[in-house]
Backbone as ProteinMPNN parsed JSONL, in Angstrom:
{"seq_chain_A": "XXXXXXXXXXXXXXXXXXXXXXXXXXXXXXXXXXXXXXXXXXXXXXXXXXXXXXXXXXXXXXXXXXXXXXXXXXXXXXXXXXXXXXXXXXXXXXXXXXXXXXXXXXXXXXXXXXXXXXXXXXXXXXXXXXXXXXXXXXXXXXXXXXXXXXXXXXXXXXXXXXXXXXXXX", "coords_chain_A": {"N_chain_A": [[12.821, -9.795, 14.93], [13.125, -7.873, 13.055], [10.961, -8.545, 10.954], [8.843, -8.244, 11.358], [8.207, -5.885, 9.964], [9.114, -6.89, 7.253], [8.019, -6.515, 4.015], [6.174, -8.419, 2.315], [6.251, -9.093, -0.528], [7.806, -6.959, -2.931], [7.865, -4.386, -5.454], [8.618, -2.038, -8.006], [6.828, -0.413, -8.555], [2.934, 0.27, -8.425], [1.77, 0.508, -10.105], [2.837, -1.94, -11.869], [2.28, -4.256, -10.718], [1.063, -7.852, -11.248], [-1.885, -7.484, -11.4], [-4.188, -9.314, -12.548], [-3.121, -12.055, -12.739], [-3.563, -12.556, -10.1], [-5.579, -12.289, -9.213], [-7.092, -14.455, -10.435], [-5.693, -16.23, -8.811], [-7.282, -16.183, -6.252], [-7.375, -13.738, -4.992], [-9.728, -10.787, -4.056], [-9.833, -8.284, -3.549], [-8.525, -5.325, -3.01], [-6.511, -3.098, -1.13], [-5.418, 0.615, -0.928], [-2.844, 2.535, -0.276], [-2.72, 5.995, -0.638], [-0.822, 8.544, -1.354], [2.329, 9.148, -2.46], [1.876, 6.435, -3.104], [0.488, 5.577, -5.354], [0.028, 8.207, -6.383], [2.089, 11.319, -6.61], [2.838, 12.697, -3.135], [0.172, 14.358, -2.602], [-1.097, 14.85, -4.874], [-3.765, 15.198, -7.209], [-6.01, 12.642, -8.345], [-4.454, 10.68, -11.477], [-4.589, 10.073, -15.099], [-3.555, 7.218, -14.992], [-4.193, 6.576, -12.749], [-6.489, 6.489, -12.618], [-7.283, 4.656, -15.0], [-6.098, 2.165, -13.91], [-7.672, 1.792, -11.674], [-10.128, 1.133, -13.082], [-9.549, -1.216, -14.603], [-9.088, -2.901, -12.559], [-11.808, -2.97, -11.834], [-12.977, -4.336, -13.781], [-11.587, -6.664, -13.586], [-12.723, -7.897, -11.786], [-12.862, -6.903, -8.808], [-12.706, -5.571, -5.563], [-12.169, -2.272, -4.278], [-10.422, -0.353, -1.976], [-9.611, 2.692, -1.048], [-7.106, 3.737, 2.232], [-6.123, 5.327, 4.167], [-4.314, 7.758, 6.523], [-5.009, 10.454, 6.082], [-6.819, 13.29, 5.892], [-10.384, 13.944, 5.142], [-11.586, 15.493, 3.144], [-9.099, 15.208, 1.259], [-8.619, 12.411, 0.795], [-11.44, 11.533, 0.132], [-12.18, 12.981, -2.524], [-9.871, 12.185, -4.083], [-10.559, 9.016, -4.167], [-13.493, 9.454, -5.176], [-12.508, 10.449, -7.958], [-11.558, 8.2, -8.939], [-12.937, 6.429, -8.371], [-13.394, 4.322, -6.128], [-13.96, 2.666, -2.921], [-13.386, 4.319, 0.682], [-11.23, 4.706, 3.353], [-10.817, 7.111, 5.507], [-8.638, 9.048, 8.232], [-7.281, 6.232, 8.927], [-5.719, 5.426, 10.616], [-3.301, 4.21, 10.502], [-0.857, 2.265, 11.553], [-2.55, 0.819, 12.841], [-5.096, -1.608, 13.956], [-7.747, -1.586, 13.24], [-8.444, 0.258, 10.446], [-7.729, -1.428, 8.347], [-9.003, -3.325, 9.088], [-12.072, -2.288, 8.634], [-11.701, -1.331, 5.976], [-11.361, -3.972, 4.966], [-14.002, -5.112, 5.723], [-15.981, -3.234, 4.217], [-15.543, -4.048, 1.825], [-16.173, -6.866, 1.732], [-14.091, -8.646, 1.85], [-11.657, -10.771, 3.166], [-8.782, -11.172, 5.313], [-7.467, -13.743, 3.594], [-7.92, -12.935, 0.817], [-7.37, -10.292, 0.361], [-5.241, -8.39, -0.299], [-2.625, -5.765, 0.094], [-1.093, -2.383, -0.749], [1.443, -0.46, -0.967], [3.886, 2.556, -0.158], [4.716, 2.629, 2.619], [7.022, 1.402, 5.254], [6.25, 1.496, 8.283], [4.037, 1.923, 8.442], [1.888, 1.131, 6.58], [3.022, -1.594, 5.728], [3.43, -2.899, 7.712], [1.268, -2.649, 9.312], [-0.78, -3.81, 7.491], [0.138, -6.412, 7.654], [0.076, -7.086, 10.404], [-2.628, -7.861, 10.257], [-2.811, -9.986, 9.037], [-2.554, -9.652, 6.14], [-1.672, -9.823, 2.533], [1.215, -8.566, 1.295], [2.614, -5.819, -0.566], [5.058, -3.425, -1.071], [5.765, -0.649, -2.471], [7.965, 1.463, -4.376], [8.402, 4.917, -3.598], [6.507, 7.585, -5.261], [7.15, 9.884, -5.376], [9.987, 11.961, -5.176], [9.686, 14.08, -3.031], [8.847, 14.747, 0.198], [6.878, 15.091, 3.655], [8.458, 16.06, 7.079], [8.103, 14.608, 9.183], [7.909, 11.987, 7.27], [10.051, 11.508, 6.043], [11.696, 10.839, 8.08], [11.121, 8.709, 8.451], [11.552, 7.37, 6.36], [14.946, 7.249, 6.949], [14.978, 5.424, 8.675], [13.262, 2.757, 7.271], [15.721, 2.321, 5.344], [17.408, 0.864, 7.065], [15.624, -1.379, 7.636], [15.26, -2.19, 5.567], [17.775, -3.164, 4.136], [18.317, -5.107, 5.96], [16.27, -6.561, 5.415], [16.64, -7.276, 2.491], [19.294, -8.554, 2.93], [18.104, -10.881, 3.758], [16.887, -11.69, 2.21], [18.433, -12.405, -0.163], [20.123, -14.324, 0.996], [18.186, -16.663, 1.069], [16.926, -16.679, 3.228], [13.909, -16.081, 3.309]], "CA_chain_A": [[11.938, -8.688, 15.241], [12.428, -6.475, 12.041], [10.839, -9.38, 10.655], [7.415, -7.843, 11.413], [7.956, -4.962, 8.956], [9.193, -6.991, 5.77], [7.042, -6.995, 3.279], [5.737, -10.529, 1.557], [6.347, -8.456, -1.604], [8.207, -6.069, -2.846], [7.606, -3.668, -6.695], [8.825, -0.454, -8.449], [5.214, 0.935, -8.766], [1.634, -0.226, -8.066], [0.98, -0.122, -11.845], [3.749, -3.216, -11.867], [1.754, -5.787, -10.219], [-0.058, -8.57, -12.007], [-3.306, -7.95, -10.757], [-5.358, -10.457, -13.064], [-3.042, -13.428, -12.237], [-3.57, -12.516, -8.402], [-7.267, -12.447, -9.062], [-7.181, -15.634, -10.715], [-5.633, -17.466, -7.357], [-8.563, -16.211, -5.23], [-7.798, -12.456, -4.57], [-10.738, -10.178, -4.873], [-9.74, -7.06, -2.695], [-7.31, -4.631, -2.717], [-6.717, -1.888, -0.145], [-4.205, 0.962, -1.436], [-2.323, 3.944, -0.019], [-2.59, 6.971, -1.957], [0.454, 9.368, -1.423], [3.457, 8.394, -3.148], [2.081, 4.691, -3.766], [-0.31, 5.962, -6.626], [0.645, 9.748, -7.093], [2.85, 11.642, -5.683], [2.138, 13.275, -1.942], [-1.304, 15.47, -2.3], [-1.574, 15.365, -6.327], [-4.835, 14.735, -7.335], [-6.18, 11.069, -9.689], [-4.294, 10.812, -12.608], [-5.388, 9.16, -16.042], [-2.761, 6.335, -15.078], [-4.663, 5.719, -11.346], [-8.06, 6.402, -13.083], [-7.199, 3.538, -15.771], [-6.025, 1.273, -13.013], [-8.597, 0.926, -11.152], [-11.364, 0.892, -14.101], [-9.224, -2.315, -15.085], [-9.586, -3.791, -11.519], [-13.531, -3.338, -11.601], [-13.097, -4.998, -14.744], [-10.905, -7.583, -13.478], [-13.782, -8.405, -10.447], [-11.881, -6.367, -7.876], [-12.919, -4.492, -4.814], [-10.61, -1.654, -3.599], [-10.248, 0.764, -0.778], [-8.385, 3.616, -0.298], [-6.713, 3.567, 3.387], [-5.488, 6.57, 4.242], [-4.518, 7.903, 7.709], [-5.071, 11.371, 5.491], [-8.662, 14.067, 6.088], [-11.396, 13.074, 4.249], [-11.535, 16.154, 1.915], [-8.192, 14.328, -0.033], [-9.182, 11.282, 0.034], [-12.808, 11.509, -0.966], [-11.712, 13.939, -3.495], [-9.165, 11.131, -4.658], [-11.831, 8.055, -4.302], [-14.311, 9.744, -5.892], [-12.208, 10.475, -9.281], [-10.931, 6.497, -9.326], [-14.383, 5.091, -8.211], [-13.267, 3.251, -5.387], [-14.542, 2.959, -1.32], [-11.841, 5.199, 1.199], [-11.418, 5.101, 4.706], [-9.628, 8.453, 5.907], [-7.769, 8.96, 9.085], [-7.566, 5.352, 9.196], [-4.911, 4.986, 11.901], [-2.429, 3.041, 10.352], [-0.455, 0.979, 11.315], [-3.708, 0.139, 13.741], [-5.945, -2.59, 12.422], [-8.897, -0.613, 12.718], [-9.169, 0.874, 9.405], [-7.449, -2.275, 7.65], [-11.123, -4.058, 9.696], [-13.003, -1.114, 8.14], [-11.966, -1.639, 4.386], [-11.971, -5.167, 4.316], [-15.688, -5.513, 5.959], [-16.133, -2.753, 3.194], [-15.324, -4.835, 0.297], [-16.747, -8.262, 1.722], [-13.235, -9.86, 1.75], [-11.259, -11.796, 4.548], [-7.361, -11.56, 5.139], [-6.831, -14.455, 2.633], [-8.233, -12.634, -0.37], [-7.033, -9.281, 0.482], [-4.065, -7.418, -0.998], [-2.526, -4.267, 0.439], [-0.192, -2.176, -1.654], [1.364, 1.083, 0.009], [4.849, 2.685, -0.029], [5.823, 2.704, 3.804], [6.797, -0.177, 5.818], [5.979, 1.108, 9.735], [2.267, 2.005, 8.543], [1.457, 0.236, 5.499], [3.007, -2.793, 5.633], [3.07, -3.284, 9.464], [-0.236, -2.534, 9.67], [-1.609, -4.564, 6.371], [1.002, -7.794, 7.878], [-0.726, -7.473, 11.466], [-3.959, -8.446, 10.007], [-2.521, -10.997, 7.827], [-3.231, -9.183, 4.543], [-0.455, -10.043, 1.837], [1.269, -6.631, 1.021], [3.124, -5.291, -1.611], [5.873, -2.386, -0.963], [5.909, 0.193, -3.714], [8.939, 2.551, -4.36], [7.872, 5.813, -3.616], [6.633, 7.6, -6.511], [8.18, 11.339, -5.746], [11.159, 11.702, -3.256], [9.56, 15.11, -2.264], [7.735, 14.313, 1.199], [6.708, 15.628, 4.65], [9.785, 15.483, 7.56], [8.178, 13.283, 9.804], [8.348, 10.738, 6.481], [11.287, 11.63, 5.737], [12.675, 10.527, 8.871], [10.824, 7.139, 8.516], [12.342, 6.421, 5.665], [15.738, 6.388, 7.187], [14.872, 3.982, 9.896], [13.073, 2.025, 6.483], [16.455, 1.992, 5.146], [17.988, -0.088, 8.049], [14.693, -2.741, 8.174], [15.28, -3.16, 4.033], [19.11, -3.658, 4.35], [18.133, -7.193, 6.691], [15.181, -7.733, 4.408], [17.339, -7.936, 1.048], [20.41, -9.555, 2.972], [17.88, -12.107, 4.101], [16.203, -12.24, 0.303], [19.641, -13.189, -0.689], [20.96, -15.864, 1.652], [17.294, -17.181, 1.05], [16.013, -16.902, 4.182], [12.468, -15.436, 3.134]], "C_chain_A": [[11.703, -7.788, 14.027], [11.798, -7.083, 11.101], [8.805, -9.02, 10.323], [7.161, -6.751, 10.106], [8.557, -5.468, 7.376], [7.891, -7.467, 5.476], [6.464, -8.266, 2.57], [5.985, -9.58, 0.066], [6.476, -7.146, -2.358], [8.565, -5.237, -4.721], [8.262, -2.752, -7.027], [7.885, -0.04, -8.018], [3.878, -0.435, -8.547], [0.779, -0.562, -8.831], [1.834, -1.183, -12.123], [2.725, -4.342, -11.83], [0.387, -6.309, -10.973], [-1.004, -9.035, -11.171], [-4.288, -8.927, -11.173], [-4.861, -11.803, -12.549], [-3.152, -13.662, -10.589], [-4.895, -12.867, -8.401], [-7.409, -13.926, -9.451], [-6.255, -16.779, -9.793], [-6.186, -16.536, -6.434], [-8.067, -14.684, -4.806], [-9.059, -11.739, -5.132], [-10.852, -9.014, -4.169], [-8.451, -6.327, -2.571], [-7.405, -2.832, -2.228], [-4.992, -1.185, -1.01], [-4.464, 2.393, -0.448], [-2.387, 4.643, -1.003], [-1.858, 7.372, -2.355], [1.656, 8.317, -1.659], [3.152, 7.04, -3.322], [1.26, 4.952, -4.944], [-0.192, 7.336, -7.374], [1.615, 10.305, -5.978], [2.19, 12.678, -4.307], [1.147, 14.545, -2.314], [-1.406, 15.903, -3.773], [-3.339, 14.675, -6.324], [-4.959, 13.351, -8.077], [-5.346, 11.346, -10.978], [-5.245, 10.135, -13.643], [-4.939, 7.874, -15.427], [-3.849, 5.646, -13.984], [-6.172, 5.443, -11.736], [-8.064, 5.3, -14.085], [-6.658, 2.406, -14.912], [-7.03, 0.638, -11.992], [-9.975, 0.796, -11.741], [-10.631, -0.524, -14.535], [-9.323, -3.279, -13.71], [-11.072, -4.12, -11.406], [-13.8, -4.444, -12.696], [-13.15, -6.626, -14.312], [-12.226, -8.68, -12.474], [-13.34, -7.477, -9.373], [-12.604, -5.456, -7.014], [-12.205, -3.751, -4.182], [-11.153, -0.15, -2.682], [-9.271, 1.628, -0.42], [-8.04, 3.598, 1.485], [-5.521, 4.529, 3.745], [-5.753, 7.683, 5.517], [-4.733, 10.012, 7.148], [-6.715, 12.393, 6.298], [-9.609, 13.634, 5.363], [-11.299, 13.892, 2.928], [-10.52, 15.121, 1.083], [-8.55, 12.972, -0.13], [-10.697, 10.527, -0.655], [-12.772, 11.905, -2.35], [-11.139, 12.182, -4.603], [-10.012, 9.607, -5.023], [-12.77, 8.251, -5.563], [-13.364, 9.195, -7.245], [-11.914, 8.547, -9.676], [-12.316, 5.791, -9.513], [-14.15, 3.819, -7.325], [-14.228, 3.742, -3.523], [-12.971, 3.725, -0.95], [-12.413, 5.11, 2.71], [-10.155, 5.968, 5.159], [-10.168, 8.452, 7.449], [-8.308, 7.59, 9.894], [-6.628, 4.457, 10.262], [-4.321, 4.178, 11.389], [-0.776, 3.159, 11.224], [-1.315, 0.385, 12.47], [-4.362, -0.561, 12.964], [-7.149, -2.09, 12.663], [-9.747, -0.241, 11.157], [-9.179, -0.162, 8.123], [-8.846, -3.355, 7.164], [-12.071, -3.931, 8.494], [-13.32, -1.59, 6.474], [-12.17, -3.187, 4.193], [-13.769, -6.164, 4.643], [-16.402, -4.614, 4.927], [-16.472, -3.295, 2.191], [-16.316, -6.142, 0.348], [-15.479, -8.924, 1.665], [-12.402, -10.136, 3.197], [-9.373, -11.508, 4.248], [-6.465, -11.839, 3.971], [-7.295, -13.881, 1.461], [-8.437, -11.298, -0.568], [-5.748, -8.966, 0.197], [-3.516, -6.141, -0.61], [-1.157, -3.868, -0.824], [-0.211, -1.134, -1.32], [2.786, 0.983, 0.021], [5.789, 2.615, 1.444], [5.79, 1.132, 4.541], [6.564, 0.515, 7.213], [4.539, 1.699, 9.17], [1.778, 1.285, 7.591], [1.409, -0.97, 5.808], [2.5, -3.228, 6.717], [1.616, -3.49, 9.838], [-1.485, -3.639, 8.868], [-1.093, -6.002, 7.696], [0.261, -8.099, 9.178], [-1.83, -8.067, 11.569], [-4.131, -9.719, 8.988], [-2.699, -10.969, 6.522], [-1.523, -9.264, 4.429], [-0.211, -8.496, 1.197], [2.312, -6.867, -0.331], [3.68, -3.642, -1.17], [6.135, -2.139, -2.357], [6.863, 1.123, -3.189], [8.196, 3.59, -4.247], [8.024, 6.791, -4.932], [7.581, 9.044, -6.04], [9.032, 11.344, -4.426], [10.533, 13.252, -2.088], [8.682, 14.575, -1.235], [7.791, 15.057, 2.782], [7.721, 15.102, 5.303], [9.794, 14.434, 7.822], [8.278, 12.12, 8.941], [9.478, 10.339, 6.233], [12.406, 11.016, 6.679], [12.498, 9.398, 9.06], [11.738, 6.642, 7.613], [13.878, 6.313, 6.059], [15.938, 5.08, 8.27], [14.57, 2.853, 8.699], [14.823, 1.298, 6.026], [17.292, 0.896, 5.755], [17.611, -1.461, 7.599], [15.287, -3.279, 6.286], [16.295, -3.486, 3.838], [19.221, -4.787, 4.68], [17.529, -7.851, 5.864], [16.048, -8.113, 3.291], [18.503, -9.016, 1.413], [19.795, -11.089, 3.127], [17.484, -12.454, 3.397], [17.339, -13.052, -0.233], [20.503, -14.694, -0.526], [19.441, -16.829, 2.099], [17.017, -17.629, 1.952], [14.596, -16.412, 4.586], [12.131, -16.426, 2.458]], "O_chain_A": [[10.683, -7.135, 13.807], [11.826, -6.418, 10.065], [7.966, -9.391, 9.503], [6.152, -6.768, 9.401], [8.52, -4.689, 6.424], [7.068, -8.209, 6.013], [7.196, -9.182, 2.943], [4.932, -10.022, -0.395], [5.548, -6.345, -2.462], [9.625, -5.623, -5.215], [8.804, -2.35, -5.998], [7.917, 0.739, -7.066], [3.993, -1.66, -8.54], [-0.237, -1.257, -8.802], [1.343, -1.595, -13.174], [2.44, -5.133, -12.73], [-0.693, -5.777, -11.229], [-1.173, -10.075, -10.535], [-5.129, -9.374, -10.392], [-5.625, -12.628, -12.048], [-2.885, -14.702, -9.987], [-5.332, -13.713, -7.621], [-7.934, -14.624, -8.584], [-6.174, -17.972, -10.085], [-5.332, -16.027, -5.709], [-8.771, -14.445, -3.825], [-9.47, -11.908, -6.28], [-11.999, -8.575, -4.087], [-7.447, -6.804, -2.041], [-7.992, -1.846, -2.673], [-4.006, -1.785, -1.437], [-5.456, 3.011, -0.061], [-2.19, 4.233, -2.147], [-1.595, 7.116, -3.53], [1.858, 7.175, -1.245], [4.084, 6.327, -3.695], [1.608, 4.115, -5.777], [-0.284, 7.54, -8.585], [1.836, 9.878, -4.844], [1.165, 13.334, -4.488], [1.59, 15.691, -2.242], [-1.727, 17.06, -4.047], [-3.852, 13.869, -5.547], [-3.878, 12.895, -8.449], [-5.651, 12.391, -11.554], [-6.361, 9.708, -13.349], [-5.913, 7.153, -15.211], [-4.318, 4.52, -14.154], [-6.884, 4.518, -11.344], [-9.194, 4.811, -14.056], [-6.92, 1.367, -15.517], [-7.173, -0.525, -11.616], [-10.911, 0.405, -11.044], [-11.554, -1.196, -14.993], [-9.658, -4.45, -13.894], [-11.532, -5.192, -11.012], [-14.669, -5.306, -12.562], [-14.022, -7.481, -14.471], [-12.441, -9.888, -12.577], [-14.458, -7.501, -8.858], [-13.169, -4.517, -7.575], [-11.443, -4.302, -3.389], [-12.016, 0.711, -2.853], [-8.309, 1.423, 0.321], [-9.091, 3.375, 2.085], [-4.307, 4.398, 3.589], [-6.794, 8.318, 5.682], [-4.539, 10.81, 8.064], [-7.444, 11.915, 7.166], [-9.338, 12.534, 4.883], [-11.034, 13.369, 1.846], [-11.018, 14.291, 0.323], [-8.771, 12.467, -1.231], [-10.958, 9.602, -1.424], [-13.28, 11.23, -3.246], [-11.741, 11.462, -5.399], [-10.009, 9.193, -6.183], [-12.848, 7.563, -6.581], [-13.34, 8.021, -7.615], [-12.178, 7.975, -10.734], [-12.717, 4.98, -10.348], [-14.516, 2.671, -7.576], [-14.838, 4.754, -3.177], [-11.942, 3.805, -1.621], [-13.544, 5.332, 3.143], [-8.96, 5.676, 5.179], [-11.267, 8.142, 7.912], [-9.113, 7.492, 10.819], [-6.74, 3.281, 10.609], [-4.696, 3.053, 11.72], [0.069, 4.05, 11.323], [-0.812, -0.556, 13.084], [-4.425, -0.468, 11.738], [-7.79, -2.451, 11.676], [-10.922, -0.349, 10.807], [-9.983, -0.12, 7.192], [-9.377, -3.827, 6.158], [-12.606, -4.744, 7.74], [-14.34, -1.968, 5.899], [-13.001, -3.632, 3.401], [-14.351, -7.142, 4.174], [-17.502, -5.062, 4.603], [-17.555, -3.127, 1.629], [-17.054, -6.484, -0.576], [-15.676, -10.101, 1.36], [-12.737, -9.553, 4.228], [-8.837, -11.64, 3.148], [-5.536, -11.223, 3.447], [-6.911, -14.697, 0.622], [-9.299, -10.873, -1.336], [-5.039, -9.737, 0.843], [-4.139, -5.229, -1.153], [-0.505, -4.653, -1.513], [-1.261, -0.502, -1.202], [3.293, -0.131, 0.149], [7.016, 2.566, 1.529], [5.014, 0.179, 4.47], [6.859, -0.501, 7.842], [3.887, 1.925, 10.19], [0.905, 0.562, 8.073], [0.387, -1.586, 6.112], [1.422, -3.81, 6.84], [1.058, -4.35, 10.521], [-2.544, -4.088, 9.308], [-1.92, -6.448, 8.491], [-0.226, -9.226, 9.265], [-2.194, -8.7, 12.56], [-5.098, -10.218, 8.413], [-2.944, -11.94, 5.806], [-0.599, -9.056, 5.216], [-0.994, -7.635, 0.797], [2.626, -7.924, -0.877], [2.856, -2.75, -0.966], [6.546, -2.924, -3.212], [6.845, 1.579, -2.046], [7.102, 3.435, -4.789], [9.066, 6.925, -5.573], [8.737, 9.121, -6.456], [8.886, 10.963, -3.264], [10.795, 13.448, -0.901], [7.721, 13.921, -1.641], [8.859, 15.606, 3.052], [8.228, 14.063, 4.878], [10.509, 13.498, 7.467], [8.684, 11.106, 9.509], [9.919, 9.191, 6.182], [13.565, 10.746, 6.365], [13.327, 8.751, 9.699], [12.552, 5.748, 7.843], [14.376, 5.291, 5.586], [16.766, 4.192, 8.478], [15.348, 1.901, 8.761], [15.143, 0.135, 6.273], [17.84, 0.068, 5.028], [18.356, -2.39, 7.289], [15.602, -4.413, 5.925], [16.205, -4.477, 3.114], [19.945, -5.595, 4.098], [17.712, -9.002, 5.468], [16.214, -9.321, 3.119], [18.774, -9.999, 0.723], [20.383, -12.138, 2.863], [17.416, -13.683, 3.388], [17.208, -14.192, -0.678], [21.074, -15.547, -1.206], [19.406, -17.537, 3.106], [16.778, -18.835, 2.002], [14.155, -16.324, 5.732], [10.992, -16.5, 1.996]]}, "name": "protein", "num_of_chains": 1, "seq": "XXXXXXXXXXXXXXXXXXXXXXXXXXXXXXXXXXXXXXXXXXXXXXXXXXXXXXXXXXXXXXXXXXXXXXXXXXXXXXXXXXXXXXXXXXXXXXXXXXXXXXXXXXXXXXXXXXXXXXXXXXXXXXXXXXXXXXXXXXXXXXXXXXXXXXXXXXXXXXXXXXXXXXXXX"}
């Protein structure tokens, strides 16, 4: 059962992942959380997120913010990157997951999520069969109700690594 919330892949940071060799086996979409998976909770674009995804447009790449957030922050945030955003996108519902990838033009198999929590992020990317990517959170400062996710997280990633280990993933 906690089987639903590991991730298919798991990073430090969101600037980690080799996005060109992903693109070059058939990805061409990537949906991202904002807070703590790209800045920390309610900062604005950096240079770092603004040079990340000018190297995905590069790369071919279509990307969507997905963010159960208001629109002000994540338009705000969109805008500066230059990507699409769907705000208060109900995650871990597949709704908004729908939303961005009929957005982009891509399908499941050539979709990418990448987002720090596992009961809305991942859960939500994994329900729709999008391959995810769990990012460390970038700042530990965060709202309670997160705060109290992440110790339930703690539990689900305790099974996931024991079962990384005795190579049963």
């Amino acid at each position: 059962m906690l089987q639903l919330f590991y991730p298919d892949n798991e990073v430090d940071s969101a600037y980690d992942i080799d996005y060109k060799s992903l693109y070059e086996k058939g990805s061409c979409g990537v949906i991202f959380d904002i807070d703590n998976t790209l800045v920390p909770h309610g900062a604005p674009a950096d240079d770092r997120a603004r040079q990340l995804f000018s190297r995905l447009r590069e790369l071919g790449y279509k990307t969507v913010l997905l963010s159960n957030n208001k629109e002000p922050r994540v338009k705000s945030f969109a805008d500066s990157v230059g990507s699409l955003y769907v705000f208060r996108a109900g995650k871990p519902g597949s709704r908004g997951y729908a939303k961005a990838m009929a957005d982009m033009g891509t399908t499941p198999e050539n979709t990418l999520f990448v987002g720090d929590q596992l009961f809305t992020d991942v859960w939500g990317a994994k329900k729709m069969g999008i391959v995810t990517y769990l990012v460390k959170p970038i700042h530990p400062k965060e709202e309670i109700q997160i705060v109290l996710k992440r110790r339930l997280e703690r539990i689900v990633l305790f099974f996931y690594h024991r079962a990384k280990r005795k190579g049963r993933l």
